[in-house]
Tab-separated table of C-alpha atoms in Angstrom:
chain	number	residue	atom	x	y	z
D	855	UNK	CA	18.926	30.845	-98.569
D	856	UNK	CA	20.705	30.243	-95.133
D	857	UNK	CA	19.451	27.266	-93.791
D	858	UNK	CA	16.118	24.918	-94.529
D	859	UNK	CA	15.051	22.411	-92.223
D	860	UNK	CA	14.928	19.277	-94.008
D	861	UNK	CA	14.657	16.897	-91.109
D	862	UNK	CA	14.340	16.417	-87.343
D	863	UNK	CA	16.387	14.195	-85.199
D	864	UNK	CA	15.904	12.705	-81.920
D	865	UNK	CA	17.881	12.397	-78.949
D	866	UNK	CA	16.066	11.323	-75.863
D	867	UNK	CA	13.395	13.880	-75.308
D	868	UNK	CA	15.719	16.372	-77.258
D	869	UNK	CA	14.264	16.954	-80.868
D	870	UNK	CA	17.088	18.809	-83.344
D	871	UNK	CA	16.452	19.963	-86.769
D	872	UNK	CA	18.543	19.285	-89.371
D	873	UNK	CA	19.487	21.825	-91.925
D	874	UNK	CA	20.256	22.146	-95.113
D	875	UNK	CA	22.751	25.265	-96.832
D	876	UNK	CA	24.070	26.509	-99.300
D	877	UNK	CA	28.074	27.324	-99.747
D	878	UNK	CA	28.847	30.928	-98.310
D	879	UNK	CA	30.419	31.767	-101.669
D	880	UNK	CA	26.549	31.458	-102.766
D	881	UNK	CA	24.725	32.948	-99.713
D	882	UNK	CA	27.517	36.426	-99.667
D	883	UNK	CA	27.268	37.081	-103.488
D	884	UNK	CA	23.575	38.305	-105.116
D	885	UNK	CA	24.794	37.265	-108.767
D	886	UNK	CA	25.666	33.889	-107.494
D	887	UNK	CA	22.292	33.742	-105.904
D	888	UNK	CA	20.499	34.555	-109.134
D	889	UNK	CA	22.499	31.946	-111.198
D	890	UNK	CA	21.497	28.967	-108.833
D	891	UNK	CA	19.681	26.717	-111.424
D	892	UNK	CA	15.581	26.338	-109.658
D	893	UNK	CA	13.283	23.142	-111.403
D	894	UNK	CA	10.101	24.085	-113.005
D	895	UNK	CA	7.037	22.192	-112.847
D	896	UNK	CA	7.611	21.082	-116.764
D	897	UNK	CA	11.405	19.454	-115.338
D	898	UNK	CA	13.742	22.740	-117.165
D	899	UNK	CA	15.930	24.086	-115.356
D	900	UNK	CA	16.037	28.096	-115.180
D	901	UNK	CA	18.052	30.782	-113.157
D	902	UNK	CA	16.507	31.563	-109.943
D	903	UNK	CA	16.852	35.111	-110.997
D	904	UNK	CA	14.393	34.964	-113.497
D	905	UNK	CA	11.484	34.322	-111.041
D	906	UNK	CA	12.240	36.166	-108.297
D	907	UNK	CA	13.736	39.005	-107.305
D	908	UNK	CA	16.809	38.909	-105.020
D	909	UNK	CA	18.126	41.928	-103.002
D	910	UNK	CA	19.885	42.514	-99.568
D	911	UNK	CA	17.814	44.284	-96.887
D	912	UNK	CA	18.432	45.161	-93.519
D	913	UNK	CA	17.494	42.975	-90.294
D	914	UNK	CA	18.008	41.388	-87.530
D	915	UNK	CA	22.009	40.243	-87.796
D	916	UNK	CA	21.212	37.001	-86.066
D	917	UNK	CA	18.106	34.471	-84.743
D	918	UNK	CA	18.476	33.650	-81.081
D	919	UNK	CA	16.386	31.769	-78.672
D	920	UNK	CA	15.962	32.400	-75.285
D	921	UNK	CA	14.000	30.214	-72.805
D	922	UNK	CA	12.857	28.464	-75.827
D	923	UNK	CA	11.667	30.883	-78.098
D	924	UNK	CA	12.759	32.975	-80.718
D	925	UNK	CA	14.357	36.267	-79.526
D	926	UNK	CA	15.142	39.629	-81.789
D	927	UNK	CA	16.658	42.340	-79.928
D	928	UNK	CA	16.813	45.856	-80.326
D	929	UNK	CA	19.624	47.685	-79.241
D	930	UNK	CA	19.047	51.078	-76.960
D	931	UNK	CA	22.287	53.333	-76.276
D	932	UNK	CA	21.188	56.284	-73.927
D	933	UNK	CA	23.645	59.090	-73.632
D	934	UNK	CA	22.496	59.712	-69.759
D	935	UNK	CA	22.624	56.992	-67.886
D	936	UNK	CA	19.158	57.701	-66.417
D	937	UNK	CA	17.660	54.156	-68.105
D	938	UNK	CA	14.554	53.431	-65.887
D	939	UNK	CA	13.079	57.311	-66.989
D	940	UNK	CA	13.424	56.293	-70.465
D	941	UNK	CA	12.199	52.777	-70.277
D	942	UNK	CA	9.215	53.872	-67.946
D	943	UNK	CA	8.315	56.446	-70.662
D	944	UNK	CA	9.128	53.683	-73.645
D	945	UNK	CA	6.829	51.361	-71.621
D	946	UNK	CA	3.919	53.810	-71.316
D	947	UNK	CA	4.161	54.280	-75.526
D	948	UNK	CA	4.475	50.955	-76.399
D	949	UNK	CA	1.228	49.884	-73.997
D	950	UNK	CA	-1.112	52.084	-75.904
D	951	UNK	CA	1.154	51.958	-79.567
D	952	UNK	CA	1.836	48.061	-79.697
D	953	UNK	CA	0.020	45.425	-79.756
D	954	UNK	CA	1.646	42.185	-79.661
D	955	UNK	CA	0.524	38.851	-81.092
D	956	UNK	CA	0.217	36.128	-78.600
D	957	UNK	CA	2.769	34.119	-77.719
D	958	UNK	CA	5.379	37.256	-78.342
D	959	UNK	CA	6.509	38.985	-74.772
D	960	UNK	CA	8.380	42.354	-74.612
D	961	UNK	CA	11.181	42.436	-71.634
D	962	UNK	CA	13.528	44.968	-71.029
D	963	UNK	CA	17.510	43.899	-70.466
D	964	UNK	CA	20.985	45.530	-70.245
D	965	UNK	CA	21.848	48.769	-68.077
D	966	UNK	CA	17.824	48.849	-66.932
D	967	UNK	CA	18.070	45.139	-66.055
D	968	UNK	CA	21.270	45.767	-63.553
D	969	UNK	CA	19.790	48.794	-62.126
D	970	UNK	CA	16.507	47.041	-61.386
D	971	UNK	CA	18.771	43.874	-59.549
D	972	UNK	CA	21.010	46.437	-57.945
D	973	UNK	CA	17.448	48.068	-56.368
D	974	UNK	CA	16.657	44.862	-54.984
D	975	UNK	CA	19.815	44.220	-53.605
D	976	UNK	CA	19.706	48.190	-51.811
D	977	UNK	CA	16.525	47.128	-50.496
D	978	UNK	CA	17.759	44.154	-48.187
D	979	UNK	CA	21.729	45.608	-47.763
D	980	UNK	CA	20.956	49.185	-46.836
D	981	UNK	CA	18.427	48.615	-43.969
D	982	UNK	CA	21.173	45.949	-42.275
D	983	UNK	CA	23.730	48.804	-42.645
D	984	UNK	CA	21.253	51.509	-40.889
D	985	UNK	CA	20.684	49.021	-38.028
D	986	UNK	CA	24.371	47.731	-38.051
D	987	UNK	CA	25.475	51.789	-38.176
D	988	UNK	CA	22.748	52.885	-35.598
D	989	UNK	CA	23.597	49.869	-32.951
D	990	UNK	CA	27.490	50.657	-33.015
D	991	UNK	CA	26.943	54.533	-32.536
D	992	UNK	CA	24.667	53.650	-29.390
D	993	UNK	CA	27.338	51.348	-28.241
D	994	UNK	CA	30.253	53.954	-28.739
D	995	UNK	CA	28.160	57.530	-27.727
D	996	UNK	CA	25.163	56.150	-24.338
D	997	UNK	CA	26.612	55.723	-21.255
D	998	UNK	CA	23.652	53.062	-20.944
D	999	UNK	CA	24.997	51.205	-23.310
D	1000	UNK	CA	28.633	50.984	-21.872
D	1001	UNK	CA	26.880	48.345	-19.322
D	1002	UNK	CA	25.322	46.580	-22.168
D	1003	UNK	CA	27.644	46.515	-24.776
C-alpha cells in the first residue's frame, strides 16, 4: 500500500523507479484501506476488504540501502559498554544458528564499529608515543645522551 513501482526512468547511467501511492489519509487508517474499491476479473468493483485481510504488524520502521542494497537493521543497546564480548559471542551463535541466503551479508556497526576503528588507530599512535616517550627520557636522564641530544 506504500509505494508500487510503476515505471523506471533514466538519467545517464542512473536508472530511478517511479512510484506510485496512495494518500496518507488511506495508508494511516485500516477502515479506509478496506473501503478502497479493487476490479474483479468480471469488471465489478468490490471493497478490498472483502478479499483480503488487512491488519497492522510490526517491522522494520523504514527500507534503506546501503552500498546498493537493501539494508534492515536491528538495534542492540548493551547496558555495559563491553560491545566486542557480546558481539564476539553473538557472532559465534549466529555462525552455527543462521544461515543466510546469498547475496545477504551480516556486518556489525555502532559502539562495536568505533571501538574496532579506535583499535586501529591505538595500534599506529601508541607505539610513536612509546618511542617518542622513551627517546625524550634518554635525552633528559644519560649523561651519554647530553653529547647527543
Amino acid at each position: 500500500m506504500a509505494a508500487r513501482n510503476s515505471a523506471t526512468t533514466v538519467e545517464g547511467r542512473e536508472r530511478y523507479s517511479i512510484n506510485v501511492r496512495y494518500l496518507a489519509d488511506y495508508r494511516n487508517d485500516l477502515n479506509a484501506l478496506r473501503r478502497i474499491l479493487i476490479m474483479t476479473p468480471t469488471g465489478a468493483q468490490i471493497p478490498l476488504g472483502e478479499v483480503a485481510h488487512i491488519s497492522l504488524n510490526p517491522g522494520p520502521s523504514m527500507i534503506r540501502d546501503e552500498d546498493g542494497m537493501l539494508t534492515g537493521y536491528v538495534y542492540v543497546d548493551r547496558a555495559t559498554s563491553d560491545y566486542g564480548t557480546y558481539v564476539n559471542n553473538a557472532q559465534r551463535v549466529l555462525d552455527r544458528q543462521l544461515h543466510l541466503p546469498a547475496g545477504y551479508i551480516l556486518k556489525w556497526s555502532g559502539e562495536y564499529e568505533f571501538q574496532l576503528r579506535a583499535r586501529e588507530r591505538l595500534k599506529v599512535i601508541l607505539p610513536i608515543v612509546l618511542v617518542l616517550s622513551l627517546s625524550c627520557s634518554t635525552c633528559s636522564f644519560s649523561r651519554w645522551s647530553k653529547r647527543s641530544c
